[in-house]
CSV table of C-alpha atoms and ligand atoms in Angstrom, one decimal:
chain,number,residue,atom,x,y,z
A,563,UNK,CA,0.1,0.2,0.1
A,564,UNK,CA,1.4,3.3,-0.9
A,565,UNK,CA,0.5,6.1,1.5
A,566,UNK,CA,1.1,9.8,0.8
A,567,UNK,CA,0.6,12.5,3.5
A,568,UNK,CA,-1.6,15.4,2.7
A,569,UNK,CA,0.7,18.7,2.4
A,570,UNK,CA,-1.0,19.9,5.7
A,571,UNK,CA,0.9,17.1,7.5
A,572,UNK,CA,4.1,19.0,7.4
A,573,UNK,CA,7.1,18.3,10.1
A,574,UNK,CA,7.5,20.5,12.9
A,575,UNK,CA,10.5,22.8,13.2
A,576,UNK,CA,11.3,20.8,16.3
A,577,UNK,CA,11.4,17.5,14.7
A,578,UNK,CA,13.5,19.4,11.8
A,579,UNK,CA,16.2,19.3,14.3
A,580,UNK,CA,17.4,16.0,13.2
A,581,UNK,CA,18.0,17.2,9.8
A,582,UNK,CA,21.1,18.7,8.3
A,583,UNK,CA,21.8,19.9,5.0
A,584,UNK,CA,20.5,22.4,2.9
A,585,UNK,CA,16.7,23.0,3.4
A,586,UNK,CA,15.8,24.6,-0.2
A,587,UNK,CA,16.7,21.0,-1.7
A,588,UNK,CA,14.0,18.3,-1.8
A,589,UNK,CA,15.2,15.5,0.6
A,590,UNK,CA,15.2,12.5,-1.6
A,591,UNK,CA,16.4,14.4,-4.9
A,592,UNK,CA,19.7,12.3,-5.3
A,593,UNK,CA,17.9,9.2,-3.8
A,594,UNK,CA,15.1,9.3,-6.3
A,595,UNK,CA,17.5,9.9,-9.5
A,596,UNK,CA,19.9,6.7,-8.0
A,597,UNK,CA,16.6,4.4,-8.0
A,598,UNK,CA,15.4,5.3,-11.4
A,599,UNK,CA,18.7,4.5,-12.6
A,600,UNK,CA,19.2,1.7,-10.4
A,601,UNK,CA,15.6,-0.1,-11.4
A,602,UNK,CA,17.6,0.0,-14.9
A,603,UNK,CA,20.2,-2.3,-13.8
A,604,UNK,CA,18.9,-4.2,-10.8
A,605,UNK,CA,16.0,-6.0,-10.2
A,606,UNK,CA,13.2,-3.6,-8.3
A,607,UNK,CA,16.7,-1.3,-8.2
A,608,UNK,CA,18.0,-3.0,-4.9
A,609,UNK,CA,19.9,-6.1,-4.2
A,610,UNK,CA,17.3,-7.2,-1.2
A,611,UNK,CA,13.7,-6.9,-1.8
A,612,UNK,CA,12.7,-4.9,1.6
A,613,UNK,CA,14.8,-2.2,0.5
A,614,UNK,CA,12.7,-1.0,-1.8
A,615,UNK,CA,10.1,0.6,0.3
A,616,UNK,CA,7.2,-1.5,-1.5
A,617,UNK,CA,5.9,-2.2,2.0
A,618,UNK,CA,5.7,1.5,3.2
A,619,UNK,CA,5.3,3.7,-0.3
A,620,UNK,CA,8.0,6.3,-1.4
A,621,UNK,CA,11.7,6.0,-2.6
A,622,UNK,CA,14.0,4.1,-0.5
A,623,UNK,CA,16.9,6.5,0.6
A,624,UNK,CA,20.4,5.8,-0.7
A,625,UNK,CA,23.0,5.9,1.7
A,626,UNK,CA,26.3,7.9,1.4
A,627,UNK,CA,27.7,7.0,5.1
A,628,UNK,CA,26.8,6.0,8.7
A,629,UNK,CA,28.2,7.0,12.3
A,630,UNK,CA,27.0,5.8,15.7
A,631,UNK,CA,23.7,5.5,15.6
A,632,UNK,CA,23.3,7.7,12.6
A,633,UNK,CA,22.9,7.5,8.6
A,634,UNK,CA,23.3,10.3,6.1
A,635,UNK,CA,21.6,9.9,2.6
A,636,UNK,CA,22.8,11.0,-0.7
A,637,UNK,CA,21.1,14.2,-0.2
A,638,UNK,CA,22.9,15.1,3.5
A,639,UNK,CA,20.1,14.3,5.1
A,640,UNK,CA,20.6,12.7,8.9
A,641,UNK,CA,18.4,9.9,10.3
A,642,UNK,CA,18.7,7.9,13.5
A,643,UNK,CA,18.9,4.4,12.4
A,644,UNK,CA,16.8,1.8,13.9
A,645,UNK,CA,17.7,-0.8,10.9
A,646,UNK,CA,21.5,-1.2,11.8
A,647,UNK,CA,21.9,-3.1,8.4
A,648,UNK,CA,19.2,-5.5,9.7
A,649,UNK,CA,20.9,-6.2,12.8
A,650,UNK,CA,25.0,-7.0,12.6
A,651,UNK,CA,25.8,-3.1,13.7
A,652,UNK,CA,25.2,-3.7,17.6
A,653,UNK,CA,27.9,-1.0,18.2
A,654,UNK,CA,26.4,1.3,15.8
A,655,UNK,CA,28.1,2.6,12.3
A,656,UNK,CA,31.6,2.8,11.8
A,657,UNK,CA,32.8,1.4,15.0
A,658,UNK,CA,36.4,2.4,15.2
A,659,UNK,CA,37.7,-0.6,16.5
A,660,UNK,CA,35.8,-2.5,13.3
A,661,UNK,CA,37.1,0.2,10.9
A,662,UNK,CA,40.6,-0.3,12.1
A,663,UNK,CA,40.7,-3.8,12.1
A,664,UNK,CA,39.2,-4.1,8.8
A,665,UNK,CA,42.2,-1.3,7.5
A,666,UNK,CA,44.8,-3.5,9.2
A,667,UNK,CA,43.6,-6.8,7.7
A,668,UNK,CA,42.8,-5.3,4.1
A,669,UNK,CA,46.4,-3.9,4.1
A,670,UNK,CA,47.9,-7.6,4.4
A,671,UNK,CA,45.5,-9.5,1.9
A,672,UNK,CA,41.9,-9.6,1.4
A,673,UNK,CA,41.6,-13.2,0.9
A,674,UNK,CA,43.7,-16.3,1.3
A,675,UNK,CA,41.9,-19.2,0.2
A,676,UNK,CA,43.9,-20.9,3.0
A,677,UNK,CA,43.4,-20.9,7.2
A,678,UNK,CA,44.6,-17.7,8.8
A,679,UNK,CA,45.0,-17.2,12.6
A,680,UNK,CA,42.0,-14.9,12.8
A,681,UNK,CA,39.6,-17.7,12.1
A,682,UNK,CA,40.8,-19.4,15.1
A,683,UNK,CA,40.6,-16.5,17.0
A,684,UNK,CA,37.0,-15.5,16.2
A,685,UNK,CA,35.8,-19.2,16.3
A,686,UNK,CA,37.4,-18.9,20.1
A,687,UNK,CA,35.4,-16.5,20.6
A,688,UNK,CA,32.1,-17.9,19.1
A,689,UNK,CA,32.9,-21.2,21.4
A,690,UNK,CA,33.5,-19.5,24.5
A,691,UNK,CA,30.5,-17.1,24.3
A,692,UNK,CA,27.7,-19.6,22.9
A,693,UNK,CA,27.2,-22.4,25.7
A,694,UNK,CA,26.3,-25.3,23.2
A,695,UNK,CA,28.6,-24.6,20.6
A,696,UNK,CA,31.7,-26.9,20.7
A,697,UNK,CA,32.8,-26.6,17.0
A,698,UNK,CA,31.7,-23.8,14.5
A,699,UNK,CA,32.4,-23.6,10.6
A,700,UNK,CA,32.5,-20.0,9.0
A,701,UNK,CA,30.6,-19.5,5.7
A,702,UNK,CA,29.3,-16.1,4.4
A,703,UNK,CA,25.7,-15.5,5.0
A,704,UNK,CA,23.4,-16.7,7.5
A,705,UNK,CA,21.4,-18.4,4.4
A,706,UNK,CA,24.2,-20.4,3.8
A,707,UNK,CA,24.6,-21.5,7.5
A,708,UNK,CA,21.1,-22.3,7.5
A,709,UNK,CA,21.4,-24.4,4.5
A,710,UNK,CA,24.4,-26.3,5.7
A,711,UNK,CA,22.7,-26.9,9.1
A,712,UNK,CA,19.6,-28.7,7.4
A,713,UNK,CA,22.0,-30.7,5.3
A,714,UNK,CA,24.2,-31.5,8.3
A,715,UNK,CA,20.8,-32.5,10.4
A,716,UNK,CA,19.7,-34.8,7.6
A,717,UNK,CA,22.9,-36.2,7.4
A,718,UNK,CA,23.2,-37.1,10.8
A,719,UNK,CA,20.2,-38.5,11.6
A,720,UNK,CA,19.4,-40.0,8.1
A,721,UNK,CA,15.6,-38.5,8.2
A,722,UNK,CA,14.5,-36.0,5.7
A,723,UNK,CA,11.7,-34.0,7.4
A,724,UNK,CA,12.1,-30.7,8.5
A,725,UNK,CA,9.8,-28.6,11.0
A,726,UNK,CA,9.7,-25.0,10.8
A,727,UNK,CA,7.4,-22.2,12.2
A,728,UNK,CA,5.0,-19.8,10.3
A,729,UNK,CA,6.5,-16.2,10.5
A,730,UNK,CA,10.1,-17.6,11.0
A,731,UNK,CA,12.7,-16.9,8.5
A,732,UNK,CA,16.2,-18.8,7.8
A,733,UNK,CA,17.2,-17.0,4.8
A,734,UNK,CA,16.0,-18.1,1.5
A,735,UNK,CA,17.1,-21.7,1.3
A,736,UNK,CA,14.6,-23.5,-0.7
A,737,UNK,CA,13.6,-26.3,1.8
A,738,UNK,CA,13.0,-23.1,4.3
A,739,UNK,CA,10.9,-21.2,2.0
A,740,UNK,CA,7.9,-22.7,3.0
A,741,UNK,CA,4.8,-21.0,4.2
A,742,UNK,CA,1.9,-22.6,6.4
A,743,UNK,CA,-1.4,-23.7,4.8
A,744,UNK,CA,-4.3,-23.3,7.0
A,745,UNK,CA,-4.0,-24.8,10.5
A,746,UNK,CA,-1.7,-24.9,13.2
A,747,UNK,CA,0.6,-27.5,11.5
A,748,UNK,CA,0.7,-28.0,7.8
A,749,UNK,CA,2.8,-29.6,5.2
A,750,UNK,CA,5.0,-26.6,3.7
A,751,UNK,CA,4.0,-24.7,0.5
A,752,UNK,CA,6.5,-23.0,-1.6
A,753,UNK,CA,6.6,-19.4,-0.3
A,754,UNK,CA,8.1,-18.6,-3.9
A,755,UNK,CA,8.0,-19.7,-7.3
A,756,UNK,CA,11.3,-21.8,-8.5
A,757,UNK,CA,10.9,-23.6,-5.0
A,758,UNK,CA,9.7,-27.0,-6.2
A,759,UNK,CA,7.1,-28.6,-4.2
A,760,UNK,CA,9.1,-31.6,-3.6
A,761,UNK,CA,11.5,-29.9,-1.6
A,762,UNK,CA,9.1,-28.4,0.7
A,763,UNK,CA,7.5,-31.2,1.0
A,764,UNK,CA,9.9,-32.6,3.3
A,765,UNK,CA,9.1,-29.6,5.3
A,766,UNK,CA,6.2,-29.2,8.1
A,767,UNK,CA,5.2,-25.6,9.0
A,768,UNK,CA,3.7,-25.4,12.6
A,769,UNK,CA,2.4,-22.3,14.6
A,770,UNK,CA,5.0,-20.5,16.5
A,771,UNK,CA,4.5,-20.8,20.5
A,772,UNK,CA,2.2,-23.7,19.9
A,773,UNK,CA,4.1,-26.8,21.3
A,774,UNK,CA,1.2,-29.0,21.5
A,775,UNK,CA,0.9,-28.7,17.9
A,776,UNK,CA,4.8,-30.0,17.4
A,777,UNK,CA,3.9,-32.5,20.2
A,778,UNK,CA,0.9,-34.0,17.9
A,779,UNK,CA,3.4,-33.9,15.0
A,780,UNK,CA,6.0,-35.9,16.7
A,781,UNK,CA,3.5,-38.5,17.9
A,782,UNK,CA,2.9,-39.2,14.5
A,783,UNK,CA,6.2,-38.9,12.6
A,784,UNK,CA,9.0,-38.3,15.0
A,785,UNK,CA,11.0,-41.4,13.5
A,786,UNK,CA,10.9,-39.4,10.2
A,787,UNK,CA,11.8,-36.0,11.7
A,788,UNK,CA,15.6,-34.7,11.1
A,789,UNK,CA,15.2,-31.6,12.9
A,790,UNK,CA,13.4,-28.8,14.5
A,791,UNK,CA,14.8,-25.4,13.1
A,792,UNK,CA,13.5,-22.3,15.3
A,793,UNK,CA,14.2,-18.7,15.9
A,794,UNK,CA,14.3,-18.6,19.8
A,795,UNK,CA,13.1,-15.2,19.9
A,796,UNK,CA,11.4,-14.5,16.4
A,797,UNK,CA,12.6,-11.2,14.6
A,798,UNK,CA,11.2,-12.0,11.4
A,799,UNK,CA,7.3,-11.4,11.6
A,800,UNK,CA,8.2,-8.3,13.9
A,801,UNK,CA,9.6,-9.3,17.2
A,802,UNK,CA,7.6,-12.3,18.9
A,803,UNK,CA,9.4,-13.7,22.0
A,804,UNK,CA,8.7,-17.5,22.9
A,805,UNK,CA,5.8,-18.3,25.3
A,806,UNK,CA,7.4,-19.7,28.6
A,807,UNK,CA,8.1,-23.4,28.1
A,808,UNK,CA,7.7,-23.3,24.2
A,809,UNK,CA,11.9,-23.6,23.7
A,810,UNK,CA,12.1,-26.5,26.5
A,811,UNK,CA,9.2,-28.3,24.9
A,812,UNK,CA,11.2,-28.6,21.7
A,813,UNK,CA,14.2,-29.5,23.5
A,814,UNK,CA,12.5,-32.3,25.3
A,815,UNK,CA,10.7,-33.6,22.3
A,816,UNK,CA,13.6,-33.4,20.0
A,817,UNK,CA,16.1,-35.4,22.8
A,818,UNK,CA,13.3,-38.3,23.0
A,819,UNK,CA,13.0,-38.8,19.4
A,820,UNK,CA,16.6,-38.2,18.6
A,821,UNK,CA,15.9,-35.3,16.2
A,822,UNK,CA,17.9,-32.3,16.1
A,823,UNK,CA,17.1,-28.8,17.7
A,824,UNK,CA,18.5,-26.0,15.5
A,825,UNK,CA,18.6,-22.7,17.1
A,826,UNK,CA,18.5,-19.8,14.2
A,827,UNK,CA,20.3,-17.4,16.5
A,828,UNK,CA,21.4,-15.3,13.4
A,829,UNK,CA,19.9,-12.3,14.8
A,830,UNK,CA,20.0,-13.1,18.4
A,831,UNK,CA,23.4,-14.4,19.3
A,832,UNK,CA,25.4,-11.5,21.0
A,833,UNK,CA,22.4,-9.1,20.7
A,834,UNK,CA,20.2,-10.4,23.3
A,835,UNK,CA,23.4,-11.8,25.4
A,836,UNK,CA,26.4,-12.5,24.5
A,837,UNK,CA,25.4,-16.3,24.5
A,838,UNK,CA,22.2,-15.5,22.6
A,839,UNK,CA,18.7,-16.5,23.6
A,840,UNK,CA,20.1,-20.0,24.5
A,841,UNK,CA,22.0,-18.6,27.1
A,842,UNK,CA,19.0,-16.5,28.3
A,843,UNK,CA,16.7,-19.4,28.2
A,844,UNK,CA,18.7,-21.9,29.2
A,845,UNK,CA,18.0,-24.2,26.0
A,846,UNK,CA,20.5,-26.4,24.6
A,847,UNK,CA,20.3,-27.1,20.9
A,848,UNK,CA,22.2,-29.4,19.1
A,849,UNK,CA,23.3,-26.9,16.4
A,850,UNK,CA,23.0,-23.3,16.2
A,851,UNK,CA,22.8,-20.8,13.0
A,852,UNK,CA,24.8,-17.7,13.4
A,853,UNK,CA,25.6,-14.7,11.1
A,854,UNK,CA,24.9,-10.8,11.6
A,855,UNK,CA,27.0,-9.5,14.9
A,856,UNK,CA,29.5,-12.0,14.3
A,857,UNK,CA,30.8,-10.4,11.3
A,858,UNK,CA,30.8,-6.8,12.8
A,859,UNK,CA,28.9,-5.7,9.2
A,860,UNK,CA,30.9,-7.6,6.7
A,861,UNK,CA,29.3,-10.9,5.0
A,862,UNK,CA,29.2,-13.8,7.5
A,863,UNK,CA,27.2,-16.7,8.8
A,864,UNK,CA,28.4,-19.5,10.7
A,865,UNK,CA,27.0,-22.9,12.0
A,866,UNK,CA,28.0,-25.0,15.1
A,867,UNK,CA,27.1,-27.2,17.9
A,868,UNK,CA,28.0,-30.7,19.1
A,869,UNK,CA,31.3,-31.6,18.2
A,870,UNK,CA,30.3,-35.1,17.4
A,871,UNK,CA,27.8,-33.9,15.0
A,872,UNK,CA,30.3,-30.9,13.4
A,873,UNK,CA,32.6,-33.6,12.8
A,874,UNK,CA,30.6,-35.0,10.1
A,875,UNK,CA,31.4,-32.2,8.0
A,876,UNK,CA,34.1,-32.6,5.5
A,877,UNK,CA,36.9,-32.9,5.6
A,878,UNK,CA,36.2,-34.7,8.9
A,879,UNK,CA,33.5,-36.1,7.7
A,880,UNK,CA,31.4,-36.6,4.6
A,881,UNK,CA,28.7,-33.9,4.6
A,882,UNK,CA,30.1,-31.4,1.9
A,883,UNK,CA,30.2,-27.9,2.4
A,884,UNK,CA,33.1,-25.5,1.3
A,885,UNK,CA,33.4,-21.7,0.3
A,886,UNK,CA,36.1,-19.4,-1.6
A,887,UNK,CA,35.4,-16.8,0.6
A,888,UNK,CA,34.6,-18.7,3.7
A,889,UNK,CA,36.6,-17.2,6.6
A,890,UNK,CA,37.7,-14.3,5.0
A,891,UNK,CA,40.4,-12.3,6.4
A,892,UNK,CA,38.4,-8.8,6.5
A,893,UNK,CA,35.2,-10.5,7.7
A,894,UNK,CA,37.2,-12.3,10.6
A,895,UNK,CA,39.1,-9.2,11.8
A,896,UNK,CA,35.7,-7.4,11.7
A,897,UNK,CA,34.1,-9.9,13.6
A,898,UNK,CA,36.8,-10.3,16.4
A,899,UNK,CA,36.8,-6.5,16.9
A,900,UNK,CA,32.9,-6.6,17.2
A,901,UNK,CA,33.0,-9.4,19.5
A,902,UNK,CA,36.0,-8.4,21.7
A,903,UNK,CA,34.1,-5.8,23.1
A,904,UNK,CA,31.1,-7.6,24.0
A,905,UNK,CA,32.0,-9.3,27.2
A,906,UNK,CA,31.4,-6.5,29.1
A,907,UNK,CA,27.9,-7.1,31.1
A,908,UNK,CA,27.6,-3.6,31.4
A,909,UNK,CA,27.0,-3.6,27.8
A,910,UNK,CA,23.8,-5.8,27.7
A,911,UNK,CA,22.6,-3.7,30.7
A,912,UNK,CA,22.6,-0.5,28.8
A,913,UNK,CA,21.1,-2.3,25.6
A,914,UNK,CA,18.5,-3.6,27.4
A,915,UNK,CA,17.9,-0.2,29.5
A,916,UNK,CA,17.4,1.8,26.2
A,917,UNK,CA,15.3,-0.8,24.2
A,918,UNK,CA,13.1,-1.1,27.6
A,919,UNK,CA,13.0,3.0,27.8
A,920,UNK,CA,12.1,3.1,24.2
A,921,UNK,CA,9.2,0.4,24.6
A,922,UNK,CA,7.9,1.9,27.6
A,923,UNK,CA,8.0,5.6,25.8
A,924,UNK,CA,6.1,4.5,22.5
A,925,UNK,CA,3.2,2.5,24.6
A,926,UNK,CA,2.7,5.9,26.8
A,927,UNK,CA,2.8,8.0,23.6
A,928,UNK,CA,0.3,6.0,21.5
A,929,UNK,CA,-2.0,5.4,24.4
A,930,UNK,CA,-2.1,9.3,25.3
A,931,UNK,CA,-2.7,10.0,21.4
A,932,UNK,CA,-5.5,7.1,21.7
A,933,UNK,CA,-3.3,4.8,18.9
A,934,UNK,CA,-4.0,1.2,19.9
A,935,UNK,CA,-0.6,-0.6,19.7
A,936,UNK,CA,1.2,-3.7,20.8
A,937,UNK,CA,5.0,-3.2,21.2
A,938,UNK,CA,6.9,-6.6,21.5
A,939,UNK,CA,10.4,-6.1,22.6
A,940,UNK,CA,13.8,-7.7,24.1
A,941,UNK,CA,17.4,-6.6,24.8
A,942,UNK,CA,18.2,-4.8,21.5
A,943,UNK,CA,15.1,-5.3,19.7
A,944,UNK,CA,11.5,-4.0,19.1
A,945,UNK,CA,8.5,-4.0,17.3
A,946,UNK,CA,5.4,-1.7,17.1
A,947,UNK,CA,2.4,-3.5,16.1
A,948,UNK,CA,-0.6,-1.2,15.3
A,949,UNK,CA,-3.4,-3.5,17.1
A,950,UNK,CA,-4.3,-4.6,20.4
A,951,UNK,CA,-2.2,-7.8,21.8
A,952,UNK,CA,-1.0,-9.9,22.4
A,953,UNK,CA,1.3,-11.1,19.5
A,954,UNK,CA,2.2,-14.7,20.1
A,955,UNK,CA,2.3,-16.0,16.5
A,956,UNK,CA,2.2,-15.2,12.7
A,957,UNK,CA,-1.6,-15.0,12.8
A,958,UNK,CA,-1.4,-12.4,15.8
A,959,UNK,CA,1.1,-10.4,13.7
A,960,UNK,CA,-0.9,-10.1,10.7
A,961,UNK,CA,-3.6,-8.5,12.6
A,962,UNK,CA,-1.4,-5.2,12.6
A,963,UNK,CA,-2.6,-2.3,10.4
A,964,UNK,CA,-0.1,-2.4,7.8
A,965,UNK,CA,-1.5,1.1,6.5
A,966,UNK,CA,-1.2,2.4,9.7
A,967,UNK,CA,2.5,1.6,9.9
A,968,UNK,CA,3.5,2.8,6.7
A,969,UNK,CA,1.7,6.1,7.9
A,970,UNK,CA,3.6,5.8,11.0
A,971,UNK,CA,7.0,5.1,9.2
A,972,UNK,CA,6.5,7.6,6.6
A,973,UNK,CA,6.0,10.5,9.4
A,974,UNK,CA,9.2,9.2,11.3
A,975,UNK,CA,11.3,9.3,7.9
A,976,UNK,CA,10.1,13.0,7.7
A,977,UNK,CA,11.3,13.6,10.9
A,978,UNK,CA,14.5,12.1,10.6
A,979,UNK,CA,13.7,8.7,12.2
A,980,UNK,CA,14.7,5.7,9.9
A,981,UNK,CA,12.3,2.6,10.9
A,982,UNK,CA,12.8,-0.8,9.1
A,983,UNK,CA,10.4,-0.3,5.9
A,984,UNK,CA,8.4,-3.3,7.0
A,985,UNK,CA,5.9,-3.5,9.8
A,986,UNK,CA,7.2,-7.2,10.0
A,987,UNK,CA,11.0,-6.4,10.9
A,988,UNK,CA,12.6,-5.7,14.3
A,989,UNK,CA,13.7,-2.3,14.8
A,990,UNK,CA,17.2,-2.8,15.9
A,991,UNK,CA,19.5,-0.7,18.7
A,992,UNK,CA,22.7,-0.3,19.4
A,993,UNK,CA,25.2,0.9,21.9
A,994,UNK,CA,25.2,4.2,20.1
A,995,UNK,CA,21.4,5.0,20.8
A,996,UNK,CA,21.6,6.9,23.9
A,997,UNK,CA,18.9,7.7,26.1
A,998,UNK,CA,19.1,11.4,24.6
A,999,UNK,CA,18.5,9.8,21.0
A,1000,UNK,CA,15.9,7.5,22.5
A,1001,UNK,CA,14.1,10.6,24.2
A,1002,UNK,CA,14.2,12.3,20.6
A,1003,UNK,CA,12.6,9.5,18.8
A,1004,UNK,CA,9.9,9.5,21.6
A,1005,UNK,CA,8.9,13.0,20.9
A,1006,UNK,CA,8.8,12.3,17.0
A,1007,UNK,CA,6.8,9.1,17.6
A,1008,UNK,CA,4.3,11.2,20.0
A,1009,UNK,CA,3.6,13.7,17.3
A,1010,UNK,CA,3.6,10.9,14.4
A,1011,UNK,CA,0.9,9.0,16.7
A,1012,UNK,CA,-1.2,12.5,17.0
A,1013,UNK,CA,-1.2,13.0,13.6
A,1014,UNK,CA,-2.1,9.4,12.9
A,1015,UNK,CA,-5.0,9.5,15.3
A,1016,UNK,CA,-6.3,13.1,13.5
A,1017,UNK,CA,-6.1,11.4,10.2
A,1018,UNK,CA,-7.6,8.2,10.7
B,1350,PLP,N1,18.1,-16.5,10.1
B,1350,PLP,C1,17.6,-15.2,10.5
B,1350,PLP,C2,16.6,-15.5,11.8
B,1350,PLP,C3,17.6,-13.8,10.0
B,1350,PLP,O1,16.9,-12.8,10.3
B,1350,PLP,C4,18.2,-13.9,8.6
B,1350,PLP,C5,18.2,-12.5,7.9
B,1350,PLP,O2,17.9,-11.8,8.2
B,1350,PLP,C6,19.0,-15.0,8.1
B,1350,PLP,C7,18.8,-16.4,9.0
B,1350,PLP,C8,19.9,-15.2,6.7
B,1350,PLP,O3,20.6,-14.5,7.0
B,1350,PLP,P1,21.5,-13.5,5.6
B,1350,PLP,O4,20.7,-12.6,5.3
B,1350,PLP,O5,22.8,-13.2,6.2
B,1350,PLP,O6,21.8,-14.8,4.7
């Protein structure tokens, strides 16, 4: 849905305080020009679909630089960034230790196609932090990590069926691009042309937070299930935390039947805690999928877990998986610089406080302006749903009024606050989102809610 604002919906002088740059120029002139050119060269003008703003309308910003919690577009406008490259930048943009580490590494060579010490160092940091990971293999994206973990789980168990949850996203792996039919538990239906039905037929899709449905499935087909793959805190239908006991039920069911529990912590590892959601909820997966923060903003993914299972991966075992740029020295250097500064408990306390302050302030502002919303959050992650809650699964999330989200997004953008250009994504905070920045965001949100209340 494309939302255009009536001319009367101008931003206040106060809100404009976020903006730097020439006032006489239309804020998105150069972005609009670049977008037109990009569309002639790149499908939809973007290299990942959500960037095109299709869900919120308008022209995507083309970014020239970032620093801390801020982004600047090519027209010189400054924005507080709540996308943070979709999660990797837990220290903010251009974090000096990461920039320095990458500069130093690049001067020594950008890729060797041979082992290097940085891989060992980053593996050590991951193994020390993430409780269930005894051995880890680096790849170049979360998608690649998820694909490899599914292959390994099938090889380990000698079984084919995979259970996933509606609204969870594990990258664009064919077998996991499955959506639910109607009902709380269904055979996967391909969610993209080009994915063969025979591939998703081996994927069962269950309702998130519905452990009874998974129990039923295991009682019927447990001996054929290779793995249950789950986002321990969902971030891809907006933020949806697990209900109490949900993850533990998955651990118990998989243990009992010999299936593997695979936690997708691509977003949550080193964000909700250094040890990820598995540390927070005391869950013991067999395999864990990683990405984002472990690459410090460079392209990285990883999968790891029990040593006996990981030892089935080539060259120790027969499960093939390889990569020209796997363990890339620049990505390893950025990951090391990112993780080395995360061992301090105060880091997560501050991130939690900033997120909680934002969540509470948003609830309060929306209530006072008479706009019904539900805010789900955990450390460093937050979503505002434009509906009464609670939100425990995809059906709940889809009750959100996406038209109102689009209005909110555009209003906030006008005020210099860059939110995810889709209702069904998580806002990401960093250590650079100070209380002052959070309070400025809340002032902007309050005036946006006020305009939404008057317009609707
Ligand atoms: N898993 C989760 C939970 C994700 O959020 C994502 C991407 O956002 C992926 C996997 C895929 O990672 P990538 O985009 O690096 O392929």
